[in-house]
Amino acid sequence: PGLAPDALAARARAMAAALAHRGPDSHGIWTDEAAGLGFAHTRLAIVDLSPAGSQPMVSSCGRYVLIYNGESYNDAEMRAALPPHNWRGRSDTETILEGCARWGVEETARRLNAMAAFALWDAAERRLWLVRDRVGIKPVYYGQFPGLFLFGSELKALRAVPGWTPELDPAVRVAYLRWGYVPGRHAIYRGVAKLEPGSILSVRAGETPRISRYWDVRKAALAGIARPLDASEDEAAERLDALLADSVKRQLVSDVPLGAFLSGGVDSSTVVSLMRNGGVPRTFTIGFDSAEHDEAPHAEAVARHLGTDHTVMTVGEAEA
């Protein structure tokens, strides 16, 4: 509170501009001037390309506002579980928003089959929620400073805020040099953190953020170990095939053309073979002009075998 409306919108706009590469199709700004809150979103449109899927999105009851990065793979099931509703469009954004309004944030997160990160503003409680998917496919960075709470999908969005000067955290820099990545909840800047996978952050003005887990990969693994699969090798292979086929089918729902990266290895070749049930897939391989690093011949062999529409691009020293 206390920031002029134009300045609040300008901050949000600057953060969105820093992430334009993540969402080139449209952008939106929403502000709650009384709360000193600004939401910014850049959209990569996949399902429902119309303005009905634009963000930030306000719930039908007017209480909640959502910005969302990702894709839900059980949108039809989520909508069917909600009470009859006059849907404005077909976007999974709207489903998540109305789910939060009906079930609450934690229950909606538990129901989601998605790679997703979202922020929800509850205007009635003046509370901000941040949610990250189960295994952390989509990133969320946040930082709390005197009179300022920042969050975004990339650190460069935080850097775009006027008046905040990022400082490298020496301890985290050492961790990066030792392991080659920034581990756990840490971020390279002092006072900034990553929301960990399967977690929900809740905060109000003047409060310290509260973080809870709605899903934990360790607990899921231990639960699986406690209940070993009672099946033959052939039965296990059939069940795995069905799970993979279901997963790939769910990710083929799109209003825009789809493709896949193909290296010729086991993982990408399996995914592309399962994509063929939806027609002739487009595949792409990045090759290298160094033969010892180039996987393009393996990928081309798989593409010929599967009959894909295949494209190879070669990267060399000039591109580097």
Short mmCIF file of N, CA and C in Angstrom, two decimals, residues 113-264:
data_model
loop_
_atom_site.label_atom_id
_atom_site.label_comp_id
_atom_site.label_asym_id
_atom_site.label_seq_id
_atom_site.Cartn_x
_atom_site.Cartn_y
_atom_site.Cartn_z
N ASN A 113 -3.54 -32.81 -12.09
CA ASN A 113 -2.54 -33.60 -12.79
C ASN A 113 -1.92 -32.63 -13.79
N ALA A 114 -0.80 -32.02 -13.43
CA ALA A 114 -0.34 -30.87 -14.21
C ALA A 114 1.14 -30.62 -14.01
N MET A 115 1.72 -29.93 -14.99
CA MET A 115 2.97 -29.21 -14.74
C MET A 115 2.52 -27.76 -14.62
N ALA A 116 2.64 -27.22 -13.43
CA ALA A 116 1.97 -25.94 -13.19
C ALA A 116 2.57 -25.19 -12.02
N ALA A 117 2.56 -23.88 -12.15
CA ALA A 117 2.80 -22.99 -11.02
C ALA A 117 1.76 -21.88 -11.14
N PHE A 118 1.14 -21.52 -10.03
CA PHE A 118 0.16 -20.45 -10.12
C PHE A 118 0.17 -19.59 -8.87
N ALA A 119 -0.31 -18.36 -9.06
CA ALA A 119 -0.47 -17.41 -7.96
C ALA A 119 -1.95 -17.04 -7.89
N LEU A 120 -2.49 -17.05 -6.70
CA LEU A 120 -3.90 -16.74 -6.49
C LEU A 120 -4.01 -15.64 -5.44
N TRP A 121 -4.79 -14.61 -5.75
CA TRP A 121 -5.07 -13.53 -4.81
C TRP A 121 -6.49 -13.68 -4.30
N ASP A 122 -6.62 -13.73 -2.99
CA ASP A 122 -7.92 -13.77 -2.32
C ASP A 122 -8.22 -12.36 -1.83
N ALA A 123 -9.11 -11.67 -2.56
CA ALA A 123 -9.39 -10.26 -2.23
C ALA A 123 -10.12 -10.12 -0.90
N ALA A 124 -10.88 -11.15 -0.51
CA ALA A 124 -11.62 -11.06 0.75
C ALA A 124 -10.67 -11.15 1.95
N GLU A 125 -9.75 -12.09 1.91
CA GLU A 125 -8.79 -12.26 3.01
C GLU A 125 -7.52 -11.44 2.80
N ARG A 126 -7.41 -10.82 1.61
CA ARG A 126 -6.18 -10.09 1.22
C ARG A 126 -4.96 -10.98 1.44
N ARG A 127 -5.05 -12.18 0.88
CA ARG A 127 -4.00 -13.18 1.02
C ARG A 127 -3.53 -13.64 -0.35
N LEU A 128 -2.22 -13.79 -0.47
CA LEU A 128 -1.60 -14.28 -1.70
C LEU A 128 -1.17 -15.73 -1.50
N TRP A 129 -1.48 -16.57 -2.51
CA TRP A 129 -1.07 -17.97 -2.50
C TRP A 129 -0.16 -18.23 -3.71
N LEU A 130 0.92 -18.97 -3.48
CA LEU A 130 1.78 -19.45 -4.56
C LEU A 130 1.82 -20.97 -4.49
N VAL A 131 1.68 -21.62 -5.64
CA VAL A 131 1.62 -23.09 -5.69
C VAL A 131 2.56 -23.59 -6.77
N ARG A 132 3.31 -24.65 -6.46
CA ARG A 132 4.21 -25.27 -7.44
C ARG A 132 3.86 -26.75 -7.59
N ASP A 133 3.97 -27.26 -8.80
CA ASP A 133 3.55 -28.64 -9.07
C ASP A 133 4.39 -29.67 -8.31
N ARG A 134 3.95 -30.91 -8.35
CA ARG A 134 4.47 -31.95 -7.46
C ARG A 134 5.98 -32.15 -7.57
N VAL A 135 6.52 -32.17 -8.79
CA VAL A 135 7.96 -32.42 -8.94
C VAL A 135 8.71 -31.18 -9.40
N GLY A 136 8.03 -30.03 -9.40
CA GLY A 136 8.73 -28.77 -9.65
C GLY A 136 9.11 -28.54 -11.10
N ILE A 137 8.26 -28.96 -12.04
CA ILE A 137 8.55 -28.73 -13.45
C ILE A 137 8.53 -27.23 -13.75
N LYS A 138 7.56 -26.53 -13.19
CA LYS A 138 7.47 -25.09 -13.39
C LYS A 138 8.08 -24.35 -12.19
N PRO A 139 8.89 -23.35 -12.43
CA PRO A 139 9.62 -22.68 -11.34
C PRO A 139 8.83 -21.55 -10.69
N VAL A 140 9.13 -21.28 -9.43
CA VAL A 140 8.60 -20.13 -8.70
C VAL A 140 9.71 -19.57 -7.82
N TYR A 141 10.10 -18.33 -8.06
CA TYR A 141 11.05 -17.62 -7.20
C TYR A 141 10.29 -16.56 -6.42
N TYR A 142 10.70 -16.33 -5.17
CA TYR A 142 10.05 -15.29 -4.38
C TYR A 142 11.05 -14.68 -3.41
N GLY A 143 10.75 -13.47 -2.97
CA GLY A 143 11.59 -12.80 -1.98
C GLY A 143 10.77 -11.79 -1.21
N GLN A 144 11.02 -11.70 0.09
CA GLN A 144 10.35 -10.73 0.94
C GLN A 144 11.38 -9.74 1.48
N PHE A 145 11.12 -8.47 1.25
CA PHE A 145 12.01 -7.40 1.67
C PHE A 145 11.16 -6.34 2.37
N PRO A 146 11.77 -5.37 3.04
CA PRO A 146 10.98 -4.35 3.75
C PRO A 146 9.98 -3.66 2.81
N GLY A 147 8.70 -3.85 3.08
CA GLY A 147 7.65 -3.22 2.30
C GLY A 147 7.48 -3.79 0.91
N LEU A 148 8.05 -4.98 0.64
CA LEU A 148 8.04 -5.49 -0.73
C LEU A 148 8.06 -7.02 -0.72
N PHE A 149 7.13 -7.63 -1.48
CA PHE A 149 7.14 -9.07 -1.70
C PHE A 149 7.12 -9.29 -3.21
N LEU A 150 8.11 -10.02 -3.72
CA LEU A 150 8.25 -10.25 -5.15
C LEU A 150 8.15 -11.74 -5.45
N PHE A 151 7.58 -12.08 -6.61
CA PHE A 151 7.64 -13.46 -7.08
C PHE A 151 7.59 -13.47 -8.60
N GLY A 152 8.08 -14.55 -9.19
CA GLY A 152 8.07 -14.67 -10.64
C GLY A 152 8.56 -16.02 -11.09
N SER A 153 8.41 -16.29 -12.40
CA SER A 153 8.83 -17.56 -12.97
C SER A 153 10.34 -17.61 -13.22
N GLU A 154 10.96 -16.45 -13.32
CA GLU A 154 12.40 -16.38 -13.51
C GLU A 154 12.96 -15.24 -12.67
N LEU A 155 14.24 -15.35 -12.34
CA LEU A 155 14.88 -14.31 -11.54
C LEU A 155 14.92 -12.98 -12.28
N LYS A 156 14.98 -13.01 -13.61
CA LYS A 156 15.06 -11.76 -14.36
C LYS A 156 13.79 -10.92 -14.18
N ALA A 157 12.66 -11.56 -13.86
CA ALA A 157 11.46 -10.78 -13.58
C ALA A 157 11.63 -9.98 -12.29
N LEU A 158 12.23 -10.59 -11.29
CA LEU A 158 12.48 -9.88 -10.04
C LEU A 158 13.48 -8.75 -10.25
N ARG A 159 14.48 -9.00 -11.07
CA ARG A 159 15.50 -7.98 -11.33
C ARG A 159 14.93 -6.74 -12.02
N ALA A 160 13.78 -6.91 -12.69
CA ALA A 160 13.19 -5.81 -13.44
C ALA A 160 12.47 -4.80 -12.56
N VAL A 161 12.30 -5.10 -11.26
CA VAL A 161 11.55 -4.22 -10.37
C VAL A 161 12.42 -3.02 -9.96
N PRO A 162 11.96 -1.81 -10.25
CA PRO A 162 12.73 -0.63 -9.84
C PRO A 162 12.86 -0.56 -8.32
N GLY A 163 14.01 -0.17 -7.86
CA GLY A 163 14.20 0.01 -6.43
C GLY A 163 14.71 -1.21 -5.70
N TRP A 164 14.76 -2.37 -6.39
CA TRP A 164 15.32 -3.56 -5.75
C TRP A 164 16.62 -3.92 -6.43
N THR A 165 17.70 -3.98 -5.67
CA THR A 165 19.02 -4.30 -6.22
C THR A 165 19.43 -5.69 -5.75
N PRO A 166 19.51 -6.66 -6.66
CA PRO A 166 19.88 -8.01 -6.24
C PRO A 166 21.34 -8.09 -5.79
N GLU A 167 21.57 -8.91 -4.76
CA GLU A 167 22.92 -9.15 -4.27
C GLU A 167 23.20 -10.65 -4.31
N LEU A 168 24.33 -11.03 -4.88
CA LEU A 168 24.70 -12.44 -4.89
C LEU A 168 24.90 -12.95 -3.46
N ASP A 169 24.41 -14.15 -3.21
CA ASP A 169 24.58 -14.78 -1.90
C ASP A 169 25.87 -15.61 -1.96
N PRO A 170 26.90 -15.22 -1.20
CA PRO A 170 28.19 -15.92 -1.30
C PRO A 170 28.10 -17.42 -1.00
N ALA A 171 27.29 -17.80 0.00
CA ALA A 171 27.17 -19.22 0.36
C ALA A 171 26.54 -20.02 -0.78
N VAL A 172 25.54 -19.43 -1.44
CA VAL A 172 24.88 -20.13 -2.54
C VAL A 172 25.80 -20.19 -3.75
N ARG A 173 26.61 -19.16 -3.95
CA ARG A 173 27.56 -19.18 -5.06
C ARG A 173 28.55 -20.34 -4.89
N VAL A 174 29.00 -20.56 -3.65
CA VAL A 174 29.89 -21.69 -3.38
C VAL A 174 29.19 -23.01 -3.70
N ALA A 175 27.90 -23.12 -3.30
CA ALA A 175 27.15 -24.35 -3.58
C ALA A 175 27.04 -24.58 -5.09
N TYR A 176 26.82 -23.50 -5.83
CA TYR A 176 26.71 -23.64 -7.29
C TYR A 176 28.04 -24.12 -7.88
N LEU A 177 29.13 -23.55 -7.44
CA LEU A 177 30.44 -23.93 -7.98
C LEU A 177 30.80 -25.37 -7.58
N ARG A 178 30.31 -25.80 -6.43
CA ARG A 178 30.61 -27.16 -5.98
C ARG A 178 29.80 -28.21 -6.71
N TRP A 179 28.49 -27.95 -6.89
CA TRP A 179 27.60 -28.97 -7.44
C TRP A 179 27.14 -28.70 -8.87
N GLY A 180 27.35 -27.49 -9.35
CA GLY A 180 26.94 -27.19 -10.72
C GLY A 180 25.49 -26.75 -10.84
N TYR A 181 24.81 -26.58 -9.73
CA TYR A 181 23.44 -26.06 -9.73
C TYR A 181 23.15 -25.49 -8.35
N VAL A 182 22.07 -24.75 -8.23
CA VAL A 182 21.68 -24.17 -6.94
C VAL A 182 20.68 -25.13 -6.28
N PRO A 183 21.04 -25.73 -5.16
CA PRO A 183 20.21 -26.81 -4.60
C PRO A 183 19.03 -26.31 -3.77
N GLY A 184 18.06 -27.21 -3.60
CA GLY A 184 16.96 -27.01 -2.66
C GLY A 184 16.18 -25.73 -2.89
N ARG A 185 15.82 -25.07 -1.81
CA ARG A 185 15.00 -23.87 -1.87
C ARG A 185 15.84 -22.63 -2.14
N HIS A 186 17.14 -22.76 -2.24
CA HIS A 186 18.02 -21.60 -2.37
C HIS A 186 17.91 -20.97 -3.76
N ALA A 187 18.30 -19.70 -3.85
CA ALA A 187 18.46 -18.98 -5.10
C ALA A 187 19.77 -18.22 -5.03
N ILE A 188 20.28 -17.79 -6.15
CA ILE A 188 21.60 -17.19 -6.19
C ILE A 188 21.63 -15.80 -5.55
N TYR A 189 20.44 -15.18 -5.38
CA TYR A 189 20.39 -13.85 -4.78
C TYR A 189 20.04 -13.94 -3.30
N ARG A 190 20.66 -13.09 -2.51
CA ARG A 190 20.39 -13.01 -1.09
C ARG A 190 18.93 -12.58 -0.86
N GLY A 191 18.23 -13.29 -0.01
CA GLY A 191 16.85 -12.95 0.31
C GLY A 191 15.82 -13.52 -0.64
N VAL A 192 16.27 -14.24 -1.67
CA VAL A 192 15.36 -14.85 -2.64
C VAL A 192 15.42 -16.37 -2.49
N ALA A 193 14.28 -17.03 -2.68
CA ALA A 193 14.22 -18.48 -2.55
C ALA A 193 13.38 -19.07 -3.67
N LYS A 194 13.53 -20.37 -3.86
CA LYS A 194 12.64 -21.12 -4.76
C LYS A 194 11.56 -21.78 -3.91
N LEU A 195 10.32 -21.69 -4.34
CA LEU A 195 9.28 -22.50 -3.72
C LEU A 195 9.55 -23.93 -4.12
N GLU A 196 9.64 -24.83 -3.14
CA GLU A 196 10.02 -26.20 -3.45
C GLU A 196 8.86 -26.96 -4.08
N PRO A 197 9.17 -28.04 -4.82
CA PRO A 197 8.12 -28.83 -5.46
C PRO A 197 7.07 -29.32 -4.47
N GLY A 198 5.82 -29.42 -4.94
CA GLY A 198 4.74 -29.92 -4.10
C GLY A 198 4.40 -29.04 -2.93
N SER A 199 4.72 -27.74 -3.04
CA SER A 199 4.55 -26.83 -1.91
C SER A 199 3.58 -25.69 -2.21
N ILE A 200 3.02 -25.13 -1.14
CA ILE A 200 2.12 -23.98 -1.21
C ILE A 200 2.64 -22.92 -0.26
N LEU A 201 2.75 -21.70 -0.75
CA LEU A 201 3.12 -20.56 0.10
C LEU A 201 1.89 -19.67 0.27
N SER A 202 1.69 -19.18 1.49
CA SER A 202 0.58 -18.29 1.80
C SER A 202 1.13 -17.11 2.58
N VAL A 203 0.72 -15.88 2.19
CA VAL A 203 1.25 -14.70 2.87
C VAL A 203 0.25 -13.56 2.80
N ARG A 204 0.22 -12.75 3.87
CA ARG A 204 -0.51 -11.49 3.90
C ARG A 204 0.47 -10.38 4.24
N ALA A 205 0.05 -9.15 3.98
CA ALA A 205 0.91 -8.00 4.28
C ALA A 205 1.31 -8.01 5.75
N GLY A 206 2.60 -7.84 6.02
CA GLY A 206 3.09 -7.79 7.38
C GLY A 206 3.37 -9.14 8.00
N GLU A 207 3.05 -10.23 7.27
CA GLU A 207 3.27 -11.57 7.79
C GLU A 207 4.54 -12.18 7.21
N THR A 208 5.07 -13.18 7.91
CA THR A 208 6.09 -14.04 7.34
C THR A 208 5.39 -15.14 6.54
N PRO A 209 5.84 -15.44 5.32
CA PRO A 209 5.16 -16.46 4.52
C PRO A 209 5.09 -17.81 5.23
N ARG A 210 3.94 -18.48 5.08
CA ARG A 210 3.77 -19.84 5.60
C ARG A 210 3.85 -20.80 4.43
N ILE A 211 4.65 -21.85 4.59
CA ILE A 211 4.84 -22.83 3.52
C ILE A 211 4.44 -24.20 4.00
N SER A 212 3.64 -24.90 3.19
CA SER A 212 3.23 -26.26 3.52
C SER A 212 3.40 -27.14 2.29
N ARG A 213 3.52 -28.44 2.51
CA ARG A 213 3.62 -29.41 1.41
C ARG A 213 2.27 -30.12 1.23
N TYR A 214 1.82 -30.20 -0.01
CA TYR A 214 0.63 -30.99 -0.28
C TYR A 214 0.98 -32.33 -0.92
N TRP A 215 2.27 -32.49 -1.32
CA TRP A 215 2.73 -33.77 -1.90
C TRP A 215 4.23 -33.85 -1.71
N ASP A 216 4.73 -35.06 -1.41
CA ASP A 216 6.15 -35.25 -1.14
C ASP A 216 6.63 -36.50 -1.87
N VAL A 217 7.62 -36.36 -2.74
CA VAL A 217 8.10 -37.49 -3.53
C VAL A 217 8.68 -38.58 -2.63
N ARG A 218 9.28 -38.21 -1.51
CA ARG A 218 9.84 -39.22 -0.60
C ARG A 218 8.72 -40.09 -0.02
N LYS A 219 7.64 -39.44 0.41
CA LYS A 219 6.53 -40.20 0.97
C LYS A 219 5.89 -41.10 -0.10
N ALA A 220 5.80 -40.59 -1.33
CA ALA A 220 5.24 -41.39 -2.41
C ALA A 220 6.11 -42.62 -2.69
N ALA A 221 7.44 -42.43 -2.67
CA ALA A 221 8.35 -43.54 -2.91
C ALA A 221 8.26 -44.57 -1.79
N LEU A 222 8.22 -44.10 -0.54
CA LEU A 222 8.13 -45.02 0.59
C LEU A 222 6.82 -45.80 0.58
N ALA A 223 5.75 -45.12 0.18
CA ALA A 223 4.45 -45.80 0.10
C ALA A 223 4.49 -46.90 -0.96
N GLY A 224 5.19 -46.62 -2.07
CA GLY A 224 5.32 -47.64 -3.11
C GLY A 224 6.15 -48.83 -2.65
N ILE A 225 7.24 -48.55 -1.94
CA ILE A 225 8.09 -49.63 -1.43
C ILE A 225 7.32 -50.50 -0.44
N ALA A 226 6.44 -49.87 0.33
CA ALA A 226 5.65 -50.61 1.32
C ALA A 226 4.60 -51.51 0.68
N ARG A 227 4.25 -51.24 -0.57
CA ARG A 227 3.24 -52.04 -1.27
C ARG A 227 3.83 -52.52 -2.60
N PRO A 228 4.69 -53.51 -2.59
CA PRO A 228 5.32 -53.98 -3.82
C PRO A 228 4.27 -54.46 -4.83
N LEU A 229 4.59 -54.27 -6.09
CA LEU A 229 3.66 -54.66 -7.16
C LEU A 229 3.58 -56.18 -7.24
N ASP A 230 2.39 -56.70 -7.14
CA ASP A 230 2.18 -58.14 -7.24
C ASP A 230 1.76 -58.46 -8.67
N ALA A 231 2.76 -58.61 -9.55
CA ALA A 231 2.48 -58.85 -10.96
C ALA A 231 3.69 -59.50 -11.62
N SER A 232 3.44 -60.22 -12.69
CA SER A 232 4.53 -60.81 -13.46
C SER A 232 5.24 -59.71 -14.25
N GLU A 233 6.37 -60.07 -14.85
CA GLU A 233 7.10 -59.08 -15.64
C GLU A 233 6.27 -58.60 -16.83
N ASP A 234 5.57 -59.51 -17.48
CA ASP A 234 4.73 -59.13 -18.62
C ASP A 234 3.57 -58.24 -18.18
N GLU A 235 2.96 -58.57 -17.04
CA GLU A 235 1.86 -57.75 -16.53
C GLU A 235 2.36 -56.36 -16.16
N ALA A 236 3.55 -56.29 -15.55
CA ALA A 236 4.12 -54.99 -15.18
C ALA A 236 4.40 -54.16 -16.44
N ALA A 237 4.91 -54.80 -17.48
CA ALA A 237 5.20 -54.09 -18.73
C ALA A 237 3.91 -53.55 -19.36
N GLU A 238 2.83 -54.34 -19.30
CA GLU A 238 1.55 -53.89 -19.85
C GLU A 238 1.01 -52.70 -19.07
N ARG A 239 1.14 -52.75 -17.75
CA ARG A 239 0.65 -51.63 -16.93
C ARG A 239 1.47 -50.38 -17.17
N LEU A 240 2.79 -50.53 -17.31
CA LEU A 240 3.64 -49.38 -17.61
C LEU A 240 3.29 -48.80 -18.97
N ASP A 241 3.07 -49.66 -19.95
CA ASP A 241 2.70 -49.19 -21.29
C ASP A 241 1.40 -48.39 -21.26
N ALA A 242 0.43 -48.87 -20.48
CA ALA A 242 -0.86 -48.17 -20.37
C ALA A 242 -0.69 -46.81 -19.70
N LEU A 243 0.14 -46.74 -18.66
CA LEU A 243 0.39 -45.47 -17.98
C LEU A 243 1.08 -44.48 -18.90
N LEU A 244 2.10 -44.93 -19.62
CA LEU A 244 2.82 -44.04 -20.54
C LEU A 244 1.89 -43.56 -21.66
N ALA A 245 1.09 -44.47 -22.20
CA ALA A 245 0.17 -44.10 -23.27
C ALA A 245 -0.84 -43.06 -22.79
N ASP A 246 -1.35 -43.25 -21.57
CA ASP A 246 -2.30 -42.28 -21.01
C ASP A 246 -1.65 -40.93 -20.82
N SER A 247 -0.42 -40.93 -20.30
CA SER A 247 0.29 -39.67 -20.06
C SER A 247 0.52 -38.90 -21.36
N VAL A 248 1.00 -39.60 -22.38
CA VAL A 248 1.26 -38.94 -23.66
C VAL A 248 -0.04 -38.45 -24.31
N LYS A 249 -1.08 -39.25 -24.25
CA LYS A 249 -2.37 -38.85 -24.82
C LYS A 249 -2.89 -37.57 -24.18
N ARG A 250 -2.76 -37.46 -22.86
CA ARG A 250 -3.22 -36.27 -22.17
C ARG A 250 -2.45 -35.03 -22.60
N GLN A 251 -1.18 -35.21 -22.96
CA GLN A 251 -0.35 -34.07 -23.33
C GLN A 251 -0.47 -33.71 -24.82
N LEU A 252 -1.30 -34.43 -25.55
CA LEU A 252 -1.54 -34.12 -26.95
C LEU A 252 -2.77 -33.23 -27.14
N VAL A 253 -3.43 -32.84 -26.05
CA VAL A 253 -4.60 -31.96 -26.14
C VAL A 253 -4.08 -30.54 -26.39
N SER A 254 -4.39 -29.99 -27.57
CA SER A 254 -3.84 -28.69 -27.93
C SER A 254 -4.62 -28.09 -29.09
N ASP A 255 -4.71 -26.75 -29.10
CA ASP A 255 -5.29 -26.03 -30.23
C ASP A 255 -4.22 -25.48 -31.16
N VAL A 256 -2.98 -25.84 -30.92
CA VAL A 256 -1.86 -25.42 -31.77
C VAL A 256 -1.05 -26.66 -32.14
N PRO A 257 -0.23 -26.59 -33.19
CA PRO A 257 0.57 -27.76 -33.60
C PRO A 257 1.52 -28.21 -32.50
N LEU A 258 1.73 -29.51 -32.44
CA LEU A 258 2.60 -30.11 -31.42
C LEU A 258 3.80 -30.78 -32.07
N GLY A 259 4.88 -30.89 -31.34
CA GLY A 259 6.04 -31.62 -31.81
C GLY A 259 6.76 -32.23 -30.63
N ALA A 260 7.87 -32.90 -30.93
CA ALA A 260 8.67 -33.52 -29.87
C ALA A 260 10.14 -33.46 -30.25
N PHE A 261 10.98 -33.26 -29.25
CA PHE A 261 12.41 -33.42 -29.45
C PHE A 261 12.72 -34.92 -29.49
N LEU A 262 13.56 -35.32 -30.43
CA LEU A 262 13.90 -36.73 -30.60
C LEU A 262 15.42 -36.86 -30.64
N SER A 263 15.97 -37.55 -29.64
CA SER A 263 17.42 -37.77 -29.60
C SER A 263 17.80 -39.11 -30.18
N GLY A 264 16.82 -40.02 -30.28
CA GLY A 264 17.12 -41.38 -30.70
C GLY A 264 17.36 -42.31 -29.53
#
